[in-house]
XYZ file of C-alpha atoms in Angstrom:
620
model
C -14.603 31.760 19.623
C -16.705 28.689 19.762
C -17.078 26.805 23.434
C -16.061 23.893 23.515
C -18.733 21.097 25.198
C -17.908 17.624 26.147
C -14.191 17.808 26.992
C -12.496 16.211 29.379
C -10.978 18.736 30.828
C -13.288 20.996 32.411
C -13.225 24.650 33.607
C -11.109 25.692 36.821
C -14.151 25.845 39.227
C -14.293 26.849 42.671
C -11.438 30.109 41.908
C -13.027 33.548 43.385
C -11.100 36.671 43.327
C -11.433 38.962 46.263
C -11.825 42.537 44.734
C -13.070 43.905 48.013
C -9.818 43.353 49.911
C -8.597 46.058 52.600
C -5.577 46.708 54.436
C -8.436 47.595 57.368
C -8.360 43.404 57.467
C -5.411 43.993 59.645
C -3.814 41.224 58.270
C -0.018 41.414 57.078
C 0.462 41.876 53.562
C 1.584 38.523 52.513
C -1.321 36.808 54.356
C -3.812 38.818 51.868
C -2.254 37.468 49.183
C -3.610 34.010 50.617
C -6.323 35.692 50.260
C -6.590 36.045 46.954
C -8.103 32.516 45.587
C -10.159 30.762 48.257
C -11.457 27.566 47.311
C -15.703 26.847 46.962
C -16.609 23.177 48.943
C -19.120 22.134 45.971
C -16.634 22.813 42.636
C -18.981 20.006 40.467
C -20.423 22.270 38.029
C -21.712 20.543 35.144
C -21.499 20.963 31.547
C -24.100 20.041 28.624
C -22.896 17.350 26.931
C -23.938 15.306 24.171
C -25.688 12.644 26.467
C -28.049 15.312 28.000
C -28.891 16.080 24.508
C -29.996 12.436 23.679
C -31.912 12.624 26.694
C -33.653 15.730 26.159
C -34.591 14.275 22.232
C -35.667 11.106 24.200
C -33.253 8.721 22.364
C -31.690 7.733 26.182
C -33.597 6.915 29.195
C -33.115 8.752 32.565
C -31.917 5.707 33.547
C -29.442 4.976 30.973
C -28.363 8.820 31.447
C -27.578 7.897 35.045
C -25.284 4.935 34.433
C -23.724 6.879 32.294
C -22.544 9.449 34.562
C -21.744 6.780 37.067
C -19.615 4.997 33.981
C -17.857 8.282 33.435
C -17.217 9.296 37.275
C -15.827 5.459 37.941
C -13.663 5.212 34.926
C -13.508 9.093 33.568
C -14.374 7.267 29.978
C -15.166 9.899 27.098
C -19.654 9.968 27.263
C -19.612 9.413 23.889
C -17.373 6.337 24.247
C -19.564 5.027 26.570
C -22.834 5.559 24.915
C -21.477 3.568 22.309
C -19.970 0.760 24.338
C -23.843 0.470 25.597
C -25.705 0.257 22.558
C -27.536 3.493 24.343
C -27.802 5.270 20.674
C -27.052 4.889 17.347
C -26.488 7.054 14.069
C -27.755 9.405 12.833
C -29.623 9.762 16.260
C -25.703 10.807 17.968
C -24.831 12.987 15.121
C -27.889 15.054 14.975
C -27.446 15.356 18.506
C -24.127 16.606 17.944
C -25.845 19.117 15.840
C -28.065 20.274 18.553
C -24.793 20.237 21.271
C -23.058 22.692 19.088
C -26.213 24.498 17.604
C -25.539 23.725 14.107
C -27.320 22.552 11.058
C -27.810 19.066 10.520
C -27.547 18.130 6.466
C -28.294 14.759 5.143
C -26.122 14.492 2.060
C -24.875 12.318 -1.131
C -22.589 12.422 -3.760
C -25.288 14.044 -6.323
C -25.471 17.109 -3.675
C -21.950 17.930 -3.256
C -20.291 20.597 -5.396
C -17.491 19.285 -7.036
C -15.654 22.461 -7.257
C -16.102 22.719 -3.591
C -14.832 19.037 -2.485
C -12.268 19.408 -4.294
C -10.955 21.981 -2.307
C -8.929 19.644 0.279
C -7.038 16.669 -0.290
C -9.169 13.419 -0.340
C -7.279 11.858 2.521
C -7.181 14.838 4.375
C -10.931 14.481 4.039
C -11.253 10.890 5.082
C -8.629 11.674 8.220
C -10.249 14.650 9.719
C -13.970 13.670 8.699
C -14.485 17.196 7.629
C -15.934 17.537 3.889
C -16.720 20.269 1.408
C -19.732 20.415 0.055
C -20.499 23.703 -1.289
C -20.771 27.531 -1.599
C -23.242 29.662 0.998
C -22.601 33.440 1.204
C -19.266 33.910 -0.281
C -18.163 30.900 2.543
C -17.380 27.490 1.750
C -19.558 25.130 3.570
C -17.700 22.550 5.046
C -20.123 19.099 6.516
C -18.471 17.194 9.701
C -19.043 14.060 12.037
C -16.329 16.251 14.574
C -17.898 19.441 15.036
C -16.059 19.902 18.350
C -12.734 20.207 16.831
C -11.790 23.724 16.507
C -8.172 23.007 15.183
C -9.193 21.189 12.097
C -11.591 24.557 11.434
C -8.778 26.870 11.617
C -6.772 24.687 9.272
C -9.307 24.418 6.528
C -9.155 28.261 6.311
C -5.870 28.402 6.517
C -5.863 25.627 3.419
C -8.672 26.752 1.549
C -8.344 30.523 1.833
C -11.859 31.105 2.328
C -14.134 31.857 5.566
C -16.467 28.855 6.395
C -19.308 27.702 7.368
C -20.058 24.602 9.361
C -22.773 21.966 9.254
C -23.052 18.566 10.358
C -23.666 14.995 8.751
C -23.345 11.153 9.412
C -19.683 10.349 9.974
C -20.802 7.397 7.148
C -21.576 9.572 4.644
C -18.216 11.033 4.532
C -17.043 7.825 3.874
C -19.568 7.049 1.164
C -19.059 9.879 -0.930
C -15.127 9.554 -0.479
C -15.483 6.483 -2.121
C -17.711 7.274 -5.026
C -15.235 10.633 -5.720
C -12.332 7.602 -5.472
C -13.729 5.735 -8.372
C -14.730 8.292 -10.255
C -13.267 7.934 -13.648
C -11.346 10.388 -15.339
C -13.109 12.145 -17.779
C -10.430 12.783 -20.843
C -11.294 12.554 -24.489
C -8.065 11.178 -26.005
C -8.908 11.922 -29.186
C -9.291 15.725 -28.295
C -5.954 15.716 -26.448
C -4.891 14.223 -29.566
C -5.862 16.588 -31.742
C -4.805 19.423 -29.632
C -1.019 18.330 -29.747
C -0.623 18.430 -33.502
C 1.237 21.300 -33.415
C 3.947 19.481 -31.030
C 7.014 18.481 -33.587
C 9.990 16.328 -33.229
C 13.173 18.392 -32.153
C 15.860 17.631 -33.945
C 19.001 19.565 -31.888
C 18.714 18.969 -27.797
C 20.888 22.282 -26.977
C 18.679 24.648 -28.662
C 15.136 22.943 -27.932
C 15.661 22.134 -24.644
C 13.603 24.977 -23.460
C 10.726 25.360 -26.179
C 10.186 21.140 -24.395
C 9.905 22.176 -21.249
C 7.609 25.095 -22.318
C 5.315 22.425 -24.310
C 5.606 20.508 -21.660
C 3.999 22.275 -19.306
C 1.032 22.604 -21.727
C -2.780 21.786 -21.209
C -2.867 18.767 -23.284
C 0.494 17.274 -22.506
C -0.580 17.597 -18.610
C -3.875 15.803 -18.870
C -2.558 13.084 -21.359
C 0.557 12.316 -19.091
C -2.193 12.674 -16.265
C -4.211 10.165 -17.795
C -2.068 7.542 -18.222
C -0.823 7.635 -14.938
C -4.452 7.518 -13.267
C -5.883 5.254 -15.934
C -2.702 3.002 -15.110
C -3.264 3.431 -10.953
C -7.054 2.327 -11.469
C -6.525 -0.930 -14.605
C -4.026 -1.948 -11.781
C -1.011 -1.827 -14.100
C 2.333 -2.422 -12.621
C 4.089 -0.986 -15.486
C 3.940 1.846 -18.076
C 6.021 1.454 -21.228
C 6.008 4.482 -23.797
C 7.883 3.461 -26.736
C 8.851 5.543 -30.267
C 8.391 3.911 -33.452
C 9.040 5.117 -36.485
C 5.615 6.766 -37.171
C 3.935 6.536 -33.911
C 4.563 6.351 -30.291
C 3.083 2.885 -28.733
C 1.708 2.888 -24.944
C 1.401 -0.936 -23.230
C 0.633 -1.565 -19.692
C 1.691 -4.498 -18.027
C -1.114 -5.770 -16.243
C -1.030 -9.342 -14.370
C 2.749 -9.584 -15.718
C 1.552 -9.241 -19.170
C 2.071 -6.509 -22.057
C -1.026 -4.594 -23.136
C -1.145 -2.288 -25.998
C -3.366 0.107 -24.893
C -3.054 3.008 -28.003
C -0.673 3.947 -30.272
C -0.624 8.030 -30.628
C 1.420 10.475 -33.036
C 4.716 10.782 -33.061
C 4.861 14.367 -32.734
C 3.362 13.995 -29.043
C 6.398 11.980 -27.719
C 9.179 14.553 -27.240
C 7.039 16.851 -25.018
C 5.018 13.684 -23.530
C 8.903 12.432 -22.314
C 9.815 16.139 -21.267
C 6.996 16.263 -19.287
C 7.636 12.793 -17.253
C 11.120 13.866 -16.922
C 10.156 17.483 -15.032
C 7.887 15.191 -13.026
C 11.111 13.462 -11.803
C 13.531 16.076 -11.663
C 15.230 14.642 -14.809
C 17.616 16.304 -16.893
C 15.277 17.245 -20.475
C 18.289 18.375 -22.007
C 20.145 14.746 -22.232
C 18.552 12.520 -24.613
C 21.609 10.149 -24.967
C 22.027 8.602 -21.598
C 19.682 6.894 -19.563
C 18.115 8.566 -16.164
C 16.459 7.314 -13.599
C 13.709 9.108 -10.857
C 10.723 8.870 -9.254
C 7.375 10.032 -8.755
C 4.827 10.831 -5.975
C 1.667 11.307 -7.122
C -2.073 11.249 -5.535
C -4.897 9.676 -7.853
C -7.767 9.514 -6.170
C -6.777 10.133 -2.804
C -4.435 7.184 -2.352
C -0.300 8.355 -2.680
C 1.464 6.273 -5.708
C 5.403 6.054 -6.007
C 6.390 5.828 -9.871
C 9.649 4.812 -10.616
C 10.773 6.258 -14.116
C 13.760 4.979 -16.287
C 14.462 6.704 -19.496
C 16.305 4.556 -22.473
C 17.648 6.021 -25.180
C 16.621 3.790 -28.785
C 17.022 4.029 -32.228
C 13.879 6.462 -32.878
C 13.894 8.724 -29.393
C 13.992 8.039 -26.083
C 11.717 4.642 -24.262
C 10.149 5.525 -20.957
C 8.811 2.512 -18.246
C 7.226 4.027 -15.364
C 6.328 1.191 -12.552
C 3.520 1.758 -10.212
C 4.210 1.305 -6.710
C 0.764 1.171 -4.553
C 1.238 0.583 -0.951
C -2.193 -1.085 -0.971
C -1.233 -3.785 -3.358
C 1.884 -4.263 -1.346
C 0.581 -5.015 2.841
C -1.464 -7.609 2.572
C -2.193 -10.492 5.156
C -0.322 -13.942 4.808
C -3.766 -15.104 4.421
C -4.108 -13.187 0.948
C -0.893 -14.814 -1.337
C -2.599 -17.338 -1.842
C -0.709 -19.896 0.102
C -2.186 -23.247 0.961
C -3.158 -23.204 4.514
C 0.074 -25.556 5.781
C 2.638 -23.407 3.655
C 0.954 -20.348 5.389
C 0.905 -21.837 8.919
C 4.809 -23.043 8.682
C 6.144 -19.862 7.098
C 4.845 -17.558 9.697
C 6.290 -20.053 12.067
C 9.497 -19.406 10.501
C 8.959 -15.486 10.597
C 8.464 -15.732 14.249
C 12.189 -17.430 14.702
C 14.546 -15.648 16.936
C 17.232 -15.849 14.930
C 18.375 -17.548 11.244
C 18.203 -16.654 7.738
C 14.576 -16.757 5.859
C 14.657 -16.824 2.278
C 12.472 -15.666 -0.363
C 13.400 -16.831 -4.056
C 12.010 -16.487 -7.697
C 12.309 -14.497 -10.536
C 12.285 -10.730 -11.011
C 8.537 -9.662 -10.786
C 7.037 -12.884 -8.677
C 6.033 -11.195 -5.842
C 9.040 -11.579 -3.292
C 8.442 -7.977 -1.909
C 5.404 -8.488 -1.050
C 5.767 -11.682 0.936
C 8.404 -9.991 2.332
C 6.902 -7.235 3.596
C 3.524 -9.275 4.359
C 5.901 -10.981 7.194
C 7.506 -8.508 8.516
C 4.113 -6.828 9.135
C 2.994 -9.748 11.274
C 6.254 -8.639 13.360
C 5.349 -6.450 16.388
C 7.170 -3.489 15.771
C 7.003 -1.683 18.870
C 8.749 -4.315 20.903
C 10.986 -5.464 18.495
C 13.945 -3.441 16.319
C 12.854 -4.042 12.571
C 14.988 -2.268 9.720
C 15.342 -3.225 6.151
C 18.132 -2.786 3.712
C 16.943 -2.209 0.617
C 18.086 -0.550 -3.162
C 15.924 1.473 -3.933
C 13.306 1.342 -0.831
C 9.915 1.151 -3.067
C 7.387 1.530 -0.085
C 7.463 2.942 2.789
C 6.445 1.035 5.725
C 5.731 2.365 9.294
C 6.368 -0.289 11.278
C 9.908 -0.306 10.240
C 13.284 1.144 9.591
C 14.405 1.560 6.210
C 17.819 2.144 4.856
C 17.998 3.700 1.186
C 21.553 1.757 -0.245
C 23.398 4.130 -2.520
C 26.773 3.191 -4.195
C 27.869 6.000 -5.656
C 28.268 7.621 -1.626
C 29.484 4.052 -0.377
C 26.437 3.051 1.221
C 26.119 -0.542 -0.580
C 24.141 -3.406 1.560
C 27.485 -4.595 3.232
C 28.414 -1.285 4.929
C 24.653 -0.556 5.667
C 24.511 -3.804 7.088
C 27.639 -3.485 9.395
C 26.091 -0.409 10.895
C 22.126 -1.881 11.432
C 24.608 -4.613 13.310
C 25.697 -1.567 15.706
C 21.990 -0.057 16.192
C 20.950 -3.127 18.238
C 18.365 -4.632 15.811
C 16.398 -7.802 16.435
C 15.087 -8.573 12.708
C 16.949 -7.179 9.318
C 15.157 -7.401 5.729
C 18.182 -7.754 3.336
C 16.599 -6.749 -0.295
C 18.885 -9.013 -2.028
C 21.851 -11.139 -1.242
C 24.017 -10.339 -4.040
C 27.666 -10.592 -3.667
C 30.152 -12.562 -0.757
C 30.587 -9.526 1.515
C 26.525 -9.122 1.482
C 25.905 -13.118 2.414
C 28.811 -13.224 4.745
C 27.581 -10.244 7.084
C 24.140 -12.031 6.997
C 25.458 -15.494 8.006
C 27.301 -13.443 10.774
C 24.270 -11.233 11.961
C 21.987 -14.747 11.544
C 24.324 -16.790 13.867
C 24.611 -13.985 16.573
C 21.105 -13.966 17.412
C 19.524 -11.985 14.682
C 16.449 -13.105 12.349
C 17.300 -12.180 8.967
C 14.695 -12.086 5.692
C 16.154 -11.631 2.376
C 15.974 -12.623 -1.703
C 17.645 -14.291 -4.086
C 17.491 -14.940 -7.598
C 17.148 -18.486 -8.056
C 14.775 -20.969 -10.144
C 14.176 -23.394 -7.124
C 13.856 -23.650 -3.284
C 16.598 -25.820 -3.757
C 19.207 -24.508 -6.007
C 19.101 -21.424 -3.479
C 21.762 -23.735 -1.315
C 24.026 -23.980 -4.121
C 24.066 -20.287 -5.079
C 25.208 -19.508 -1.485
C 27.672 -22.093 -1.622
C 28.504 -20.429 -5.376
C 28.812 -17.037 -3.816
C 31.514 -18.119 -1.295
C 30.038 -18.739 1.585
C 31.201 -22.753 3.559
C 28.473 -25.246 3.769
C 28.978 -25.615 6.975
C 27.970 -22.081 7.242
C 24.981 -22.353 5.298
C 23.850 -25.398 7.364
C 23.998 -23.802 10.834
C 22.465 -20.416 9.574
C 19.562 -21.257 7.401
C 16.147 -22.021 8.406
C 14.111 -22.117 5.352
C 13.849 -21.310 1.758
C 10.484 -20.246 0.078
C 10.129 -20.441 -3.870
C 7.485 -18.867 -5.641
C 5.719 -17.401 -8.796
C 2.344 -15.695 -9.765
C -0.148 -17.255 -11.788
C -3.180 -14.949 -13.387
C -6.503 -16.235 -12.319
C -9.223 -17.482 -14.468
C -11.573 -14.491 -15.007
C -15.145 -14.896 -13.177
C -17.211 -13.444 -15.698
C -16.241 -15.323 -18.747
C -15.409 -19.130 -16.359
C -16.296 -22.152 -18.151
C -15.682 -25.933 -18.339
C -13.372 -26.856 -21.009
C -11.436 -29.766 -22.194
C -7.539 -29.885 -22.300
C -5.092 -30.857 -24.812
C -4.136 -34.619 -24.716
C -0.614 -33.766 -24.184
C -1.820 -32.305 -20.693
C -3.676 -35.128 -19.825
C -1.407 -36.856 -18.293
C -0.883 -33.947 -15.785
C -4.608 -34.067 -14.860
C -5.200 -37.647 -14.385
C -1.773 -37.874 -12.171
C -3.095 -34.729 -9.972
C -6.717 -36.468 -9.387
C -8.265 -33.823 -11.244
C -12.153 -34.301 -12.426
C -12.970 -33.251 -15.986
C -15.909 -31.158 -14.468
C -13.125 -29.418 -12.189
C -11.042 -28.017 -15.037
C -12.188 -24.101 -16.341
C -10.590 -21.314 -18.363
C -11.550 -18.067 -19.079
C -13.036 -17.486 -23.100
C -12.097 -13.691 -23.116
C -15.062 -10.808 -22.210
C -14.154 -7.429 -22.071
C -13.623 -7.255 -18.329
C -10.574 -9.350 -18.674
C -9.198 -8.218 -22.302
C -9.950 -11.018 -24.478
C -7.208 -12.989 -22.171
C -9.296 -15.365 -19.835
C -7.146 -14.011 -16.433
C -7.998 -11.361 -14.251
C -5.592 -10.797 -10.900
C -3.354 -13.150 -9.981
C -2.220 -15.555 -7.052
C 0.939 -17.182 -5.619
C 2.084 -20.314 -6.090
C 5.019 -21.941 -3.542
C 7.678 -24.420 -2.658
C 8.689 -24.256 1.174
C 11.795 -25.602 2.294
C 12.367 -26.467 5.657
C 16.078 -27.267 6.576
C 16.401 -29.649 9.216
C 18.938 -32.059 10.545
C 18.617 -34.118 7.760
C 19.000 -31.275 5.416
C 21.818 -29.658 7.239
C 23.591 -32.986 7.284
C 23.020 -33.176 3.186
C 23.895 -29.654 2.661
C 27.660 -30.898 4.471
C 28.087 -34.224 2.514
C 26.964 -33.274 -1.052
C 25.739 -28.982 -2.010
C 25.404 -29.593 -5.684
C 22.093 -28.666 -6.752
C 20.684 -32.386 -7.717
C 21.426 -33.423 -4.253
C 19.489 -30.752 -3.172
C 16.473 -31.124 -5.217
C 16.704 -34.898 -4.255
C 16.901 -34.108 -0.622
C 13.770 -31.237 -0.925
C 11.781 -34.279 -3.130
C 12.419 -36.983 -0.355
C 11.118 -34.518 2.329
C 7.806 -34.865 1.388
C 7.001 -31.635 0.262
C 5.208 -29.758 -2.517
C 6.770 -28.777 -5.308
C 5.722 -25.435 -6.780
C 4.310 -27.267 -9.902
C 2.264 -29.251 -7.293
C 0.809 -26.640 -5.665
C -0.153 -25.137 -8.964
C -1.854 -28.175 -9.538
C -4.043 -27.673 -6.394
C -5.046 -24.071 -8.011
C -6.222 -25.774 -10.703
C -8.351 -28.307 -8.971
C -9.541 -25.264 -7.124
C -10.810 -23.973 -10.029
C -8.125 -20.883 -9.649
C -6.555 -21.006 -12.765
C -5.661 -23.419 -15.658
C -3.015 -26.031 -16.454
C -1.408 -23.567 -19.214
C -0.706 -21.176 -16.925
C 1.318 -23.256 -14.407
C 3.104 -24.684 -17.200
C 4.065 -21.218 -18.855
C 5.439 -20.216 -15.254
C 6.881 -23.094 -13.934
C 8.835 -24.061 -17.658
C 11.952 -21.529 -16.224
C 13.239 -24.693 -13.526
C 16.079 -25.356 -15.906
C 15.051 -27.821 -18.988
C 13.683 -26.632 -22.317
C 11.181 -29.585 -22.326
C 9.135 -27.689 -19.681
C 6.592 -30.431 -19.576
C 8.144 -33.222 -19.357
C 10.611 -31.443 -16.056
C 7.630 -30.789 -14.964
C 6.441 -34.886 -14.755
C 9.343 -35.502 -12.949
C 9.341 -32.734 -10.943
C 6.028 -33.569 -9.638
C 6.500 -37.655 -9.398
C 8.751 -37.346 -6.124
């Protein structure tokens, strides 16, 4: 067994047994039991540690060696910790000392020098977590590389993973990171057309009951594998939020959505979809044998290190059965207020608002404009160790640690009403409702709002605005509504221009208007021409646009007189505040994206004659 150097918790000192021990002593017999363990009046016994190693390789001073111990005697502070804190030494001067502490190899290394057969021997995060790496094969024994050679534990389990005896060196805690990364974006290396060709012999099944099992056998096959894997990991790294495999009557079409947009990204055989549909459905614990009702599952998958939900839904059409995967990636969902987009005095007054004690915050727009994500981007800035946060939600689509989430299910009786009447029970200080969709749902918010809870939750509406009138539409009293609700946020996403292909162009005269009214220089107006990094389309990522709502007294007292939705809109207009189509308008002055693009997403507000709602929109 290795020793252990540098640990806090040193060595009983100061314990000698007394072999020699006599009953000549003339002592009783429980008195030479005392005798046993006498205690030594100088138990400081020192033990190497890493900072006597920098010394002794001259990277530390005596000097600096003595504060040091004085640091560590005052505070009991870790040595390394305080070497650190001091400036005292820096890579790779601590890590090949570490190497010399634990008389071990030192290896400088890079992504060309690691085996790939051997890294891939643990799970890239368990990699990054543990800062233990392999790197390749040394007398039967997989050589592992560390920043931690001191932990024994982590050792132990990479045998236990890995199977195989091994041998330890150690490296920059950096480089770990560095070759992580490159492994991360590593591309997959498939040849479609060879998985292609090496499906031909996959044929449409005509009768479910008696293929049933010859699908799941082809579906477990080489090329179906790597082609499913491919467009799941080709998806993860284009950023796709959506996978759509569709039959056709000759071929079988793959898109993408990427930026809320359809991509065609290849058409293939038709003989490859039954198996390719089998094999996504073993993926999610489907039924293969039903091909006339839809299904519904989900995914966990690792690509590169980083752990992707997929949500799969299974249609049955005219030609065979559609499949839409979504792509749920935690890292696209927590991001900072500061990254929506918002304009600095929409961000600064919504997380105000967040930080409420009590009252309903809503989020509103379409299906697929981001409202998860601002949701959970404010209930991060929540401190959830002094605070009770739980969410509601149906399904849950990530899952957040700072939190308590609540799967609703229906078909048990778990539906957002009875979920919420118990979170009201488990003493909760801030509840994420993932949609207000029915009377019993709003009502039990209202309630839970005007007893001293914060509540955040959706709802489907075109406007800040309107979202008053669909509460009042639901069932629930004005007055209600007035003393619960603090604010309503509306938003969208707009794609951004793409970087590489940016240029000044000219708009259309029947956009002119728009420009000239929004003080917009001719010189400040680009659009993307189409390159390959952004697909011919000119937009690459995309950004929110918003509409905060505020209610006051004023408000409240409107929202009692007159709920319609033109009062509404007339009462958000004489507030003062930006319309969504006006903060669009700031994007594109920004150079962010183009006039087009606000147009296309703001036309839904409720005229056909999206241009000309959106002149009076923006005139209040």
């Amino acid at each position: 067994m290795a020793r252990i150097f540098g640990s806090k918790k040193e060595e009983p000192q100061g314990l000698n047994l007394v072999d020699d021990y006599s009953e000549n002593d003339g002592l009783e017999e429980i008195c030479g039991l005392s005798h046993l363990y006498s205690p030594e009046q100088d138990s400081a016994v020192h033990v190497r540690d890493i900072a006597d190693v920098l010394q002794e390789m001259e990277r530390i001073t005596e000097s600096q060696l003595s504060e040091i111990r004085m640091l560590h005697e005052q505070t009991n502070q870790d040595v390394l910790k305080i070497i650190t804190e001091k400036d005292f030494a820096q890579e790779p001067d601590i890590s090949l000392a570490r190497a010399n502490l634990y008389h071990l190899e030192f290896f400088e290394i890079d992504s060309e020098k690691i085996d790939k057969e051997a890294f891939h021997k643990l799970d890239l995060e368990y990699i990054r977590n543990n800062r233990i790496m392999p790197i390749g094969f040394r007398d039967e024994k997989l050589l592992v590389a560390t920043s931690h050679p001191g932990d024994l534990f982590v050792m132990e389990d990479v045998k236990r993973q890995t199977k195989m005896e091994i041998e330890t060196v150690v490296c920059l805690d950096n480089a770990i990171d560095q070759i992580c990364q490159s492994h991360n974006n590593d591309k997959v290396d498939y040849n479609l057309d060879e998985l292609i060709s090496d499906m031909t012999d996959v044929e449409i099944m005509q009768d479910v009951d008696e293929v049933s099992e010859d699908l799941e056998k082809m579906a477990g096959q080489s090329p179906i594998i790597k082609f499913v894997n491919y467009l799941i990991s080709n998806a993860v790294r284009e950023g796709v939020s959506d996978i759509h495999i569709e039959p056709k009557e000759k071929s079988m079409k793959t898109r993408y959505r990427i930026d809320g947009i359809l991509f065609e990204t290849m058409q293939s055989p038709m003989k490859m979809h039954p198996a390719i549909v089998s094999r996504i459905k073993i993926m999610a614990n489907l039924d293969i044998s039903e091909r006339r009702l839809p299904q519904d599952g989900k995914i966990k998958v690792s690509v590169g290190g980083r752990a992707i939900d997929l949500r799969v839904s299974t249609l049955p059409t005219n030609h065979g059965e559609k499949v839409v995967i979504r792509v749920l990636d935690s890292k696209s969902i927590l991001r900072g207020l500061e990254q929506l987009g918002m304009e600095k005095d929409i961000e600064e007054t919504f997380s105000e608002q967040v930080q409420m004690p009590h009252g309903i915050m809503l989020v509103t727009g379409p299906t697929g404009s981001g409202k998860s994500t601002t949701l959970y981007s404010a209930l991060a800035q929540m401190d959830g160790d002094t605070q009770n946060v739980s969410t509601v939600e149906d399904p849950v689509e990530y899952e957040l640690d700072f939190c308590n989430q609540v799967q609703a299910n229906e078909k048990i009786g778990l539906t957002f009403a009875s979920a919420l009447r118990s979170l009201l029970r488990q003493d909760p200080d801030v509840i994420m409702i993932g949609e207000i969709r029915d009377n019993e749902t709003a009502r039990i918010a209202v309630q839970a709002a005007l007893t001293g809870h914060l509540v955040l939750s959706t709802l489907h509406t075109n406007d800040a605005p309107s979202s008053v009138t669909r509460l009042v539409d639901i069932g629930i009293d004005s007055y209600l509504i007035a003393a619960s609700l603090n604010a309503i946020l509306a938003q969208r996403l707009i794609r951004k221009i793409c970087p590489k292909c940016k240029e000044v162009y000219q708009v259309s005269d029947n956009k002119q208007k728009y420009i000239e009214k929004a003080g917009i220089a001719p010189d400040q107006l680009f659009h993307g021409v189409g390159c390959d990094q952004c697909r011919g389309s000119g937009y690459v990522g995309r950004a929110g646009i918003y509409e905060l709502l505020i209610v006051d007294e004023a408000f409240r007292d409107m929202i009692n007189k007159d709920s319609s939705i033109n009062s509404m809109r007339q009462a958000f207009h004489e507030s003062g505040r930006r319309s969504m189509f006006d903060d669009g308008m700031i994007k594109v002055k920004q150079g962010i994206t183009t006039i087009e693009e606000v147009l296309r997403v703001t036309q839904v507000y409720g005229t056909t004659e999206s241009e000309d709602f959106a002149e009076n929109y923006s005139s209040h």
